[in-house]
Coordinates of C-alpha atoms in Angstrom, one line a residue:
X1 CA -18.8 29.0 4.4
X2 CA -19.6 27.5 7.8
X3 CA -17.1 25.5 9.8
X4 CA -19.3 22.4 9.5
X5 CA -19.3 22.6 5.7
X6 CA -15.5 22.7 5.6
X7 CA -13.2 19.6 5.2
X8 CA -13.4 16.3 3.5
X9 CA -16.9 14.6 3.5
X10 CA -17.8 10.9 3.6
X11 CA -17.6 10.5 -0.2
X12 CA -14.1 12.1 -0.2
X13 CA -12.9 9.9 2.6
X14 CA -14.2 6.8 0.9
X15 CA -12.4 8.1 -2.2
X16 CA -9.2 8.3 -0.2
X17 CA -9.5 4.7 0.8
X18 CA -10.4 3.2 -2.5
X19 CA -8.3 5.4 -4.7
X20 CA -5.3 5.0 -2.4
X21 CA -5.6 1.2 -2.7
X22 CA -6.5 0.8 -6.4
X23 CA -3.2 1.7 -8.0
X24 CA -1.0 -0.7 -9.9
X25 CA -1.6 -3.9 -7.9
X26 CA -5.1 -4.7 -9.1
X27 CA -3.9 -4.8 -12.7
X28 CA -1.0 -7.1 -12.0
X29 CA -2.4 -9.3 -9.3
X30 CA -4.1 -11.9 -11.5
X31 CA -0.8 -12.9 -13.1
X32 CA 1.2 -12.7 -9.8
X33 CA -1.3 -15.0 -8.0
X34 CA -1.4 -17.4 -10.9
X35 CA 2.3 -17.9 -10.6
X36 CA 2.1 -19.1 -6.9
X37 CA -1.3 -20.6 -6.3
X38 CA -4.2 -22.5 -7.9
X39 CA -7.8 -21.1 -8.1
X40 CA -8.9 -22.9 -4.9
X41 CA -5.9 -21.7 -2.9
X42 CA -6.4 -18.1 -4.2
X43 CA -10.0 -18.2 -2.9
X44 CA -8.8 -19.5 0.5
X45 CA -6.2 -16.8 0.6
X46 CA -8.7 -14.1 -0.1
X47 CA -10.9 -15.4 2.8
X48 CA -7.9 -15.2 5.1
X49 CA -6.9 -11.7 3.9
X50 CA -10.5 -10.5 4.0
X51 CA -10.8 -11.5 7.6
X52 CA -7.4 -10.0 8.5
X53 CA -8.2 -6.6 6.8
X54 CA -11.7 -6.6 8.2
X55 CA -10.2 -6.9 11.7
X56 CA -7.9 -3.9 10.8
X57 CA -10.8 -1.9 9.4
X58 CA -13.0 -2.6 12.4
X59 CA -10.1 -1.6 14.7
X60 CA -9.8 1.7 12.9
X61 CA -13.5 2.1 13.1
X62 CA -13.6 1.4 16.8
X63 CA -10.7 3.6 17.7
X64 CA -11.9 6.4 15.4
X65 CA -15.3 6.4 17.1
X66 CA -14.0 6.2 20.7
X67 CA -10.8 8.2 20.4
X68 CA -11.7 10.9 17.8
X69 CA -9.3 13.3 19.4
X70 CA -6.4 11.3 18.0
X71 CA -5.4 12.7 14.6
X72 CA -3.6 10.7 11.9
X73 CA -2.5 7.1 12.1
X74 CA 0.7 7.2 14.1
X75 CA -1.0 8.7 17.2
X76 CA -2.5 5.3 18.1
X77 CA 1.1 4.0 18.6
X78 CA 2.1 7.2 20.5
X79 CA -0.9 7.1 22.7
X80 CA -0.5 3.5 23.6
X81 CA 3.2 3.0 23.8
X82 CA 5.0 6.4 23.9
X83 CA 6.6 8.9 21.6
X84 CA 9.3 6.6 20.1
X85 CA 6.5 4.1 19.1
X86 CA 4.7 7.0 17.5
X87 CA 7.7 7.9 15.6
X88 CA 8.4 4.3 14.5
X89 CA 4.8 4.0 13.3
X90 CA 4.8 7.4 11.5
X91 CA 8.2 7.0 9.9
X92 CA 7.3 3.5 8.7
X93 CA 4.2 4.9 7.1
X94 CA 6.3 7.7 5.5
X95 CA 8.8 5.2 4.1
X96 CA 6.0 3.0 2.8
X97 CA 4.2 5.8 1.0
X98 CA 7.0 7.2 -1.1
X99 CA 8.4 3.7 -1.8
X100 CA 4.9 2.9 -3.2
X101 CA 5.2 5.9 -5.5
X102 CA 8.4 4.3 -6.9
X103 CA 6.3 1.2 -7.8
X104 CA 3.6 3.4 -9.3
X105 CA 6.1 5.2 -11.4
X106 CA 7.5 1.9 -12.8
X107 CA 4.1 0.5 -13.6
X108 CA 2.9 3.7 -15.3
X109 CA 6.0 3.9 -17.5
X110 CA 5.7 0.2 -18.4
X111 CA 2.1 0.7 -19.4
X112 CA 3.1 3.7 -21.6
X113 CA 5.3 1.2 -23.3
X114 CA 2.2 -0.5 -24.7
X115 CA 1.8 2.7 -26.9
X116 CA 5.4 3.9 -27.0
X117 CA 8.0 1.0 -27.0
X118 CA 10.8 3.5 -26.0
X119 CA 9.3 3.4 -22.5
X120 CA 9.9 -0.4 -22.1
X121 CA 10.8 -1.9 -19.7
X122 CA 9.7 1.0 -17.5
X123 CA 13.1 2.4 -16.2
X124 CA 14.7 4.0 -19.2
X125 CA 15.8 7.6 -19.3
X126 CA 12.6 8.8 -21.0
X127 CA 10.7 7.0 -18.3
X128 CA 12.6 8.8 -15.6
X129 CA 12.1 12.2 -17.2
X130 CA 8.3 11.7 -17.7
X131 CA 7.8 10.2 -14.3
X132 CA 9.7 13.0 -12.7
X133 CA 7.7 15.7 -14.4
X134 CA 4.4 13.9 -13.4
X135 CA 5.6 13.5 -9.8
X136 CA 6.5 17.2 -9.4
X137 CA 3.2 18.2 -11.0
X138 CA 1.3 16.2 -8.4
X139 CA 3.5 17.6 -5.7
X140 CA 2.7 21.2 -6.6
X141 CA -1.0 20.3 -7.0
X142 CA -1.2 19.2 -3.4
X143 CA 0.9 22.2 -2.3
X144 CA -1.9 24.4 -3.7
X145 CA -4.4 22.8 -1.4
X146 CA -5.1 19.4 0.1
X147 CA -8.9 19.5 0.2
X148 CA -9.1 20.4 -3.5
X149 CA -6.7 17.6 -4.4
X150 CA -8.8 15.2 -2.4
X151 CA -11.9 16.1 -4.4
X152 CA -10.0 15.4 -7.6
X153 CA -8.9 12.1 -6.1
X154 CA -12.6 11.1 -5.5
X155 CA -13.4 11.9 -9.2
X156 CA -10.4 9.7 -10.3
X157 CA -11.8 6.9 -8.0
X158 CA -15.1 6.8 -9.9
X159 CA -13.2 6.5 -13.3
X160 CA -11.0 3.7 -12.0
X161 CA -13.9 1.7 -10.5
X162 CA -16.0 2.2 -13.7
X163 CA -13.1 0.8 -15.9
X164 CA -12.6 -2.2 -13.6
X165 CA -16.4 -2.7 -13.6
X166 CA -16.3 -3.1 -17.4
X167 CA -13.5 -5.7 -17.1
X168 CA -15.6 -7.6 -14.5
X169 CA -18.7 -7.6 -16.8
X170 CA -16.6 -9.2 -19.6
X171 CA -15.0 -11.7 -17.2
X172 CA -18.4 -12.7 -15.8
X173 CA -20.0 -13.3 -19.2
X174 CA -16.9 -15.2 -20.5
X175 CA -16.5 -17.3 -17.4
X176 CA -16.2 -21.0 -18.0
X177 CA -16.7 -23.2 -14.9
X178 CA -14.9 -26.1 -16.6
X179 CA -11.7 -24.1 -17.1
X180 CA -11.9 -22.7 -13.6
X181 CA -12.2 -26.1 -11.9
X182 CA -9.9 -28.1 -14.2
X183 CA -7.0 -28.0 -11.7
X184 CA -8.7 -26.3 -8.8
X185 CA -6.1 -27.2 -6.1
X186 CA -3.0 -27.3 -8.3
X187 CA -2.6 -31.1 -8.0
X188 CA -2.3 -31.6 -11.8
X189 CA 0.4 -28.9 -12.1
X190 CA 2.4 -30.2 -9.1
X191 CA 2.3 -33.7 -10.4
X192 CA 3.4 -32.5 -13.9
X193 CA 6.4 -30.6 -12.3
X194 CA 7.3 -33.7 -10.3
X195 CA 7.3 -35.8 -13.5
X196 CA 9.5 -33.3 -15.3
X197 CA 6.8 -32.4 -17.8
X198 CA 6.8 -28.6 -17.1
X199 CA 10.5 -28.0 -17.9
X200 CA 13.6 -27.7 -15.8
X201 CA 12.7 -24.2 -14.5
X202 CA 9.3 -25.1 -13.3
X203 CA 8.8 -25.3 -9.5
X204 CA 6.0 -27.0 -7.5
X205 CA 3.6 -24.6 -5.8
X206 CA 3.4 -26.9 -2.8
X207 CA 0.4 -27.7 -0.7
X208 CA -2.6 -25.6 0.2
X209 CA -0.9 -23.9 3.2
X210 CA 2.2 -23.0 1.2
X211 CA 0.2 -21.6 -1.7
X212 CA -2.0 -19.5 0.6
X213 CA 1.0 -18.0 2.4
X214 CA 2.8 -17.2 -0.9
X215 CA -0.3 -15.1 -1.8
X216 CA 0.0 -13.0 1.4
X217 CA 2.5 -10.2 0.5
X218 CA 0.9 -9.9 -3.0
X219 CA -2.5 -9.4 -1.5
X220 CA -1.4 -7.2 1.3
X221 CA 0.2 -4.8 -1.3
X222 CA -3.2 -4.1 -2.9
X223 CA -4.6 -3.0 0.4
X224 CA -2.0 -0.3 1.2
X225 CA -4.1 2.8 1.5
X226 CA -6.9 1.2 3.6
X227 CA -5.8 3.6 6.3
X228 CA -6.2 6.6 4.0
X229 CA -9.3 8.0 5.7
X230 CA -7.7 7.7 9.1
X231 CA -4.5 9.5 7.9
X232 CA -6.7 12.4 6.7
X233 CA -9.0 12.4 9.8
X234 CA -7.8 15.8 10.9
X235 CA -9.2 17.3 7.7
X236 CA -12.5 15.3 7.8
X237 CA -15.7 17.3 8.0
X238 CA -17.0 14.8 10.6
X239 CA -14.4 12.6 12.3
X240 CA -17.0 10.0 13.1
X241 CA -17.3 9.3 9.3
X242 CA -13.6 8.1 9.2
X243 CA -14.3 4.6 10.5
X244 CA -17.4 4.3 8.3
X245 CA -15.5 5.3 5.2
X246 CA -12.8 2.7 6.0
X247 CA -15.3 -0.2 6.4
X248 CA -17.3 0.8 3.2
X249 CA -14.0 1.2 1.3
X250 CA -12.8 -2.2 2.4
X251 CA -16.1 -3.9 1.3
X252 CA -15.9 -2.4 -2.1
X253 CA -12.2 -3.3 -2.5
X254 CA -12.8 -6.9 -1.6
X255 CA -15.5 -7.3 -4.2
X256 CA -13.3 -5.6 -6.9
X257 CA -10.1 -7.5 -6.0
X258 CA -11.7 -11.0 -5.8
X259 CA -13.6 -10.5 -9.0
X260 CA -10.5 -9.1 -10.9
X261 CA -8.1 -11.8 -9.7
X262 CA -10.3 -14.9 -9.7
X263 CA -12.8 -14.5 -12.6
X264 CA -10.0 -14.6 -15.3
X265 CA -9.2 -18.2 -14.2
X266 CA -12.5 -19.1 -15.8
X267 CA -11.4 -17.6 -19.1
X268 CA -7.9 -18.9 -19.3
X269 CA -6.3 -21.5 -17.1
X270 CA -4.2 -20.1 -14.3
X271 CA -1.0 -21.7 -15.8
X272 CA -1.6 -19.8 -19.0
X273 CA -2.2 -16.5 -17.2
X274 CA 1.0 -17.0 -15.2
X275 CA 2.9 -17.0 -18.5
X276 CA 1.5 -13.7 -19.8
X277 CA 3.5 -10.6 -19.9
X278 CA 3.2 -8.0 -17.1
X279 CA 0.6 -6.8 -16.1
X280 CA -1.6 -9.8 -16.9
X281 CA -4.9 -8.0 -16.8
X282 CA -3.9 -5.9 -19.9
X283 CA -3.3 -9.1 -22.0
X284 CA -6.3 -11.0 -20.6
X285 CA -8.6 -8.2 -21.6
X286 CA -6.8 -7.7 -24.9
X287 CA -7.8 -11.3 -25.6
X288 CA -11.4 -10.8 -24.3
X289 CA -11.9 -7.7 -26.4
X290 CA -9.6 -7.8 -29.5
X291 CA -8.7 -4.5 -31.0
X292 CA -9.5 -2.2 -28.1
X293 CA -9.3 -4.2 -24.9
X294 CA -5.5 -3.8 -24.4
X295 CA -5.6 0.0 -25.0
X296 CA -8.6 0.4 -22.7
X297 CA -6.9 -1.4 -19.8
X298 CA -3.7 0.5 -20.5
X299 CA -5.5 3.8 -20.1
X300 CA -7.3 2.5 -17.0
X301 CA -3.9 1.5 -15.5
X302 CA -2.5 5.0 -16.1
X303 CA -5.6 6.7 -14.6
X304 CA -5.5 4.2 -11.6
X305 CA -1.8 4.7 -10.9
X306 CA -2.2 8.5 -11.2
X307 CA -5.0 8.5 -8.6
X308 CA -3.0 6.3 -6.2
X309 CA 0.1 8.4 -6.8
X310 CA -1.9 11.5 -5.9
X311 CA -3.2 9.9 -2.7
X312 CA 0.3 8.8 -1.7
X313 CA 1.6 12.3 -2.3
X314 CA -0.9 13.7 0.2
X315 CA -0.7 11.0 2.8
X316 CA 3.0 10.9 3.8
X317 CA 3.2 14.7 3.9
X318 CA 0.0 14.9 6.1
X319 CA 1.6 12.3 8.5
X320 CA 4.9 14.1 8.8
X321 CA 3.2 17.4 9.4
X322 CA 1.2 15.9 12.2
X323 CA 4.3 14.2 13.6
X324 CA 5.9 17.6 13.8
X325 CA 3.0 18.9 15.7
X326 CA 3.5 16.1 18.2
X327 CA 7.2 16.9 18.6
X328 CA 8.3 13.7 16.9
X329 CA 9.9 15.5 13.9
X330 CA 11.4 19.0 13.7
X331 CA 9.0 21.9 13.6
X332 CA 9.9 22.8 10.0
X333 CA 8.4 19.5 8.8
X334 CA 5.0 20.6 9.8
X335 CA 5.0 24.2 8.7
X336 CA 1.9 25.0 6.6
X337 CA 1.8 27.3 3.6
X338 CA -1.0 29.8 2.9
X339 CA -3.1 27.0 1.3
X340 CA -2.9 24.8 4.5
X341 CA -0.5 22.3 2.9
X342 CA 2.8 21.1 4.6
X343 CA 5.0 22.5 1.8
X344 CA 8.4 21.5 3.1
X345 CA 7.4 17.9 3.8
X346 CA 5.9 17.6 0.4
X347 CA 9.1 18.9 -1.2
X348 CA 11.2 16.5 0.8
X349 CA 9.0 13.5 -0.2
X350 CA 9.4 14.7 -3.8
X351 CA 13.2 14.9 -3.5
X352 CA 13.4 11.3 -2.1
X353 CA 11.2 10.0 -4.9
X354 CA 13.4 11.9 -7.4
X355 CA 16.5 10.2 -6.2
X356 CA 15.0 6.8 -6.4
X357 CA 13.6 7.4 -9.8
X358 CA 17.1 7.9 -11.0
X359 CA 18.3 4.8 -9.2
X360 CA 15.5 2.9 -11.1
X361 CA 17.6 3.2 -14.3
X362 CA 20.0 0.7 -12.8
X363 CA 17.5 -1.8 -11.3
X364 CA 16.4 -5.0 -13.0
X365 CA 13.4 -5.6 -10.7
X366 CA 12.4 -2.2 -9.4
X367 CA 8.7 -2.8 -9.2
X368 CA 8.7 -6.0 -7.1
X369 CA 11.4 -4.6 -4.8
X370 CA 9.6 -1.3 -4.3
X371 CA 6.1 -2.9 -3.6
X372 CA 7.6 -5.5 -1.2
X373 CA 9.4 -2.8 0.8
X374 CA 6.4 -0.6 0.7
X375 CA 4.2 -3.4 2.0
X376 CA 6.5 -4.5 4.9
X377 CA 7.1 -0.9 6.0
X378 CA 3.4 -0.2 6.4
X379 CA 2.7 -3.4 8.2
X380 CA 4.7 -1.9 11.1
X381 CA 2.1 0.9 11.2
X382 CA -0.8 -1.5 10.9
X383 CA 0.6 -3.7 13.7
X384 CA 0.7 -0.7 16.1
X385 CA -2.9 0.0 15.3
X386 CA -3.8 -3.6 16.2
X387 CA -1.7 -3.4 19.4
X388 CA -3.4 -0.2 20.5
X389 CA -6.8 -1.7 19.7
X390 CA -5.9 -4.6 22.1
X391 CA -4.6 -2.4 24.8
X392 CA -7.4 0.2 24.7
X393 CA -10.1 -2.5 24.5
X394 CA -8.6 -4.4 27.5
X395 CA -7.8 -1.5 29.8
X396 CA -10.3 1.3 29.0
X397 CA -13.1 -0.3 26.9
X398 CA -13.3 -3.7 28.7
X399 CA -14.7 -5.2 25.5
X400 CA -13.7 -8.8 24.8
X401 CA -15.0 -8.7 21.2
X402 CA -12.9 -5.7 20.4
X403 CA -9.8 -7.4 22.0
X404 CA -10.4 -10.4 19.7
X405 CA -10.6 -8.2 16.7
X406 CA -7.3 -6.6 17.6
X407 CA -5.6 -10.0 18.1
X408 CA -6.8 -11.2 14.7
X409 CA -5.5 -8.1 13.0
X410 CA -2.1 -8.3 14.8
X411 CA -1.7 -12.1 14.1
X412 CA -2.5 -11.6 10.4
X413 CA 0.1 -8.8 10.0
X414 CA 2.8 -10.6 11.9
X415 CA 2.4 -14.0 10.3
X416 CA 2.0 -12.6 6.8
X417 CA 5.3 -10.6 7.0
X418 CA 7.5 -13.1 8.9
X419 CA 6.6 -16.0 6.6
X420 CA 7.6 -14.4 3.3
X421 CA 8.8 -10.9 4.1
X422 CA 11.4 -11.1 6.8
X423 CA 14.3 -10.0 4.6
X424 CA 12.3 -6.8 3.6
X425 CA 11.6 -6.2 7.3
X426 CA 15.3 -6.2 8.0
X427 CA 15.9 -3.8 5.1
X428 CA 13.2 -1.5 6.4
X429 CA 15.3 -1.1 9.6
X430 CA 18.0 0.6 7.4
X431 CA 15.5 3.3 6.6
X432 CA 15.0 4.0 10.3
X433 CA 18.7 4.8 10.9
X434 CA 18.6 8.4 9.4
X435 CA 15.2 8.8 10.9
X436 CA 16.4 8.3 14.4
X437 CA 18.8 11.2 14.0
X438 CA 15.9 13.4 12.9
X439 CA 13.8 12.1 15.9
X440 CA 16.6 12.8 18.4
X441 CA 16.9 16.4 17.0
X442 CA 13.2 17.0 17.3
X443 CA 13.1 15.8 20.9
X444 CA 16.2 17.9 21.8
X445 CA 14.7 21.0 20.1
X446 CA 11.6 20.7 22.3
X447 CA 13.6 20.1 25.5
X448 CA 13.0 16.3 25.8
X449 CA 15.9 14.0 26.6
X450 CA 15.9 10.5 25.1
X451 CA 15.1 7.9 27.7
X452 CA 17.3 4.8 28.2
X453 CA 14.5 2.7 26.8
X454 CA 14.4 4.8 23.7
X455 CA 18.1 4.6 23.2
X456 CA 18.0 0.8 23.6
X457 CA 15.1 0.5 21.1
X458 CA 16.8 2.8 18.6
X459 CA 20.0 0.8 19.0
X460 CA 18.3 -2.6 18.4
X461 CA 16.6 -1.4 15.2
X462 CA 19.8 0.2 14.0
X463 CA 21.7 -3.0 14.6
X464 CA 19.2 -4.9 12.6
X465 CA 19.6 -2.4 9.8
X466 CA 23.3 -2.8 9.8
X467 CA 22.9 -6.6 9.9
X468 CA 20.7 -6.3 6.8
X469 CA 23.4 -4.4 4.9
X470 CA 25.9 -7.1 5.8
X471 CA 23.5 -9.8 4.6
X472 CA 23.0 -7.9 1.3
X473 CA 26.8 -7.7 0.9
X474 CA 27.1 -11.4 1.5
X475 CA 24.4 -12.1 -1.0
X476 CA 22.0 -13.7 1.6
X477 CA 19.4 -10.9 0.9
X478 CA 18.9 -9.9 -2.7
X479 CA 17.8 -6.5 -3.9

């Protein structure tokens, strides 16, 4: 086989983007959004999120084309702002990926509860056992070869998109404009809450701005994985296809997400959907197609989560392996086996997931906590991409349009997290504390001394992490 023929092709890279993103979130998002926003506000939020992620995708496309020598996703931070920034970006991505797998495990087990009630509510002992077996099976699959696992991932992508396409066909044909526009901006609902007609526990959704902002973390969660092709760029057959795959993947995802989250509001009112059990899509389709719809979506959820779980088994290990090559992690983290897979890193990720799967048994809201932490952690990585896009475009590229794209991407990430994710951002700092010890060891092993700036930066983040633990103990931040 020639060198050119080796590696992941365009279809495989697009598969990494789409399959990494389409996991559990798309099946739950209709009900989650219905609980915080009206149909009109949801459409406005999708426009804002679409612009924000388009700017991020275009930044990845621009940097991938002009800096193809940079492998992985953390190197943009390292190239632009030094080794500690590279570590912070890569470690945030690593935290995000395996925290996302915790959310996937919870969703998969909850869905199995549709067929086997013993798995409800998703964190029972049988759930932990089955999820653990599945997790280790995926881990050893990737250990046997990353490129072959990526091909399987692309096949899973096709199955997921096809099942969602069937749901969209039903939603289009059953769409009723009268139902969709009955309370388009949420005014009727808010007035009913103010008049006490919705019950004592009902809360107003607020005005348009508040509704849109309350959608942000929910919507950002379903785009985790948009960087999948960039993370695997070192294994791409043609590195110039990485940016193209990201843009194509984002376009497909926006069409799927908007359709799946908005069209059901023309079948049931958004207030009715908000009251459905979790995940809402399962019960909406069960109503659309009585007798088989619920089982069909349940199987689609399991396949979708399995594909995303496979992606997020490959991506964090790939990142830590490349970080070791860059002397940001100890050399052992990047050692490859005979199949070219970072075996130790994969086993370490598996061990972390295993610990948290056991902790799930004692958690009342594991899914929401895991996906929120996952989202905020990866925003750190995304923000560094946008920052480097701005710096590179200003100093080297001299391109005002590309600077503007970077500014839009950065503003979107920062505002989205600070408005309704600041507590999770503080908790993410806790995860950096052990990481800094690993980073310090890696630098010492390679003969590099920590700079005063690095020590100050590590101290500030560690202090924020300790403050987060204090706030948790005081009950200010809930887990």
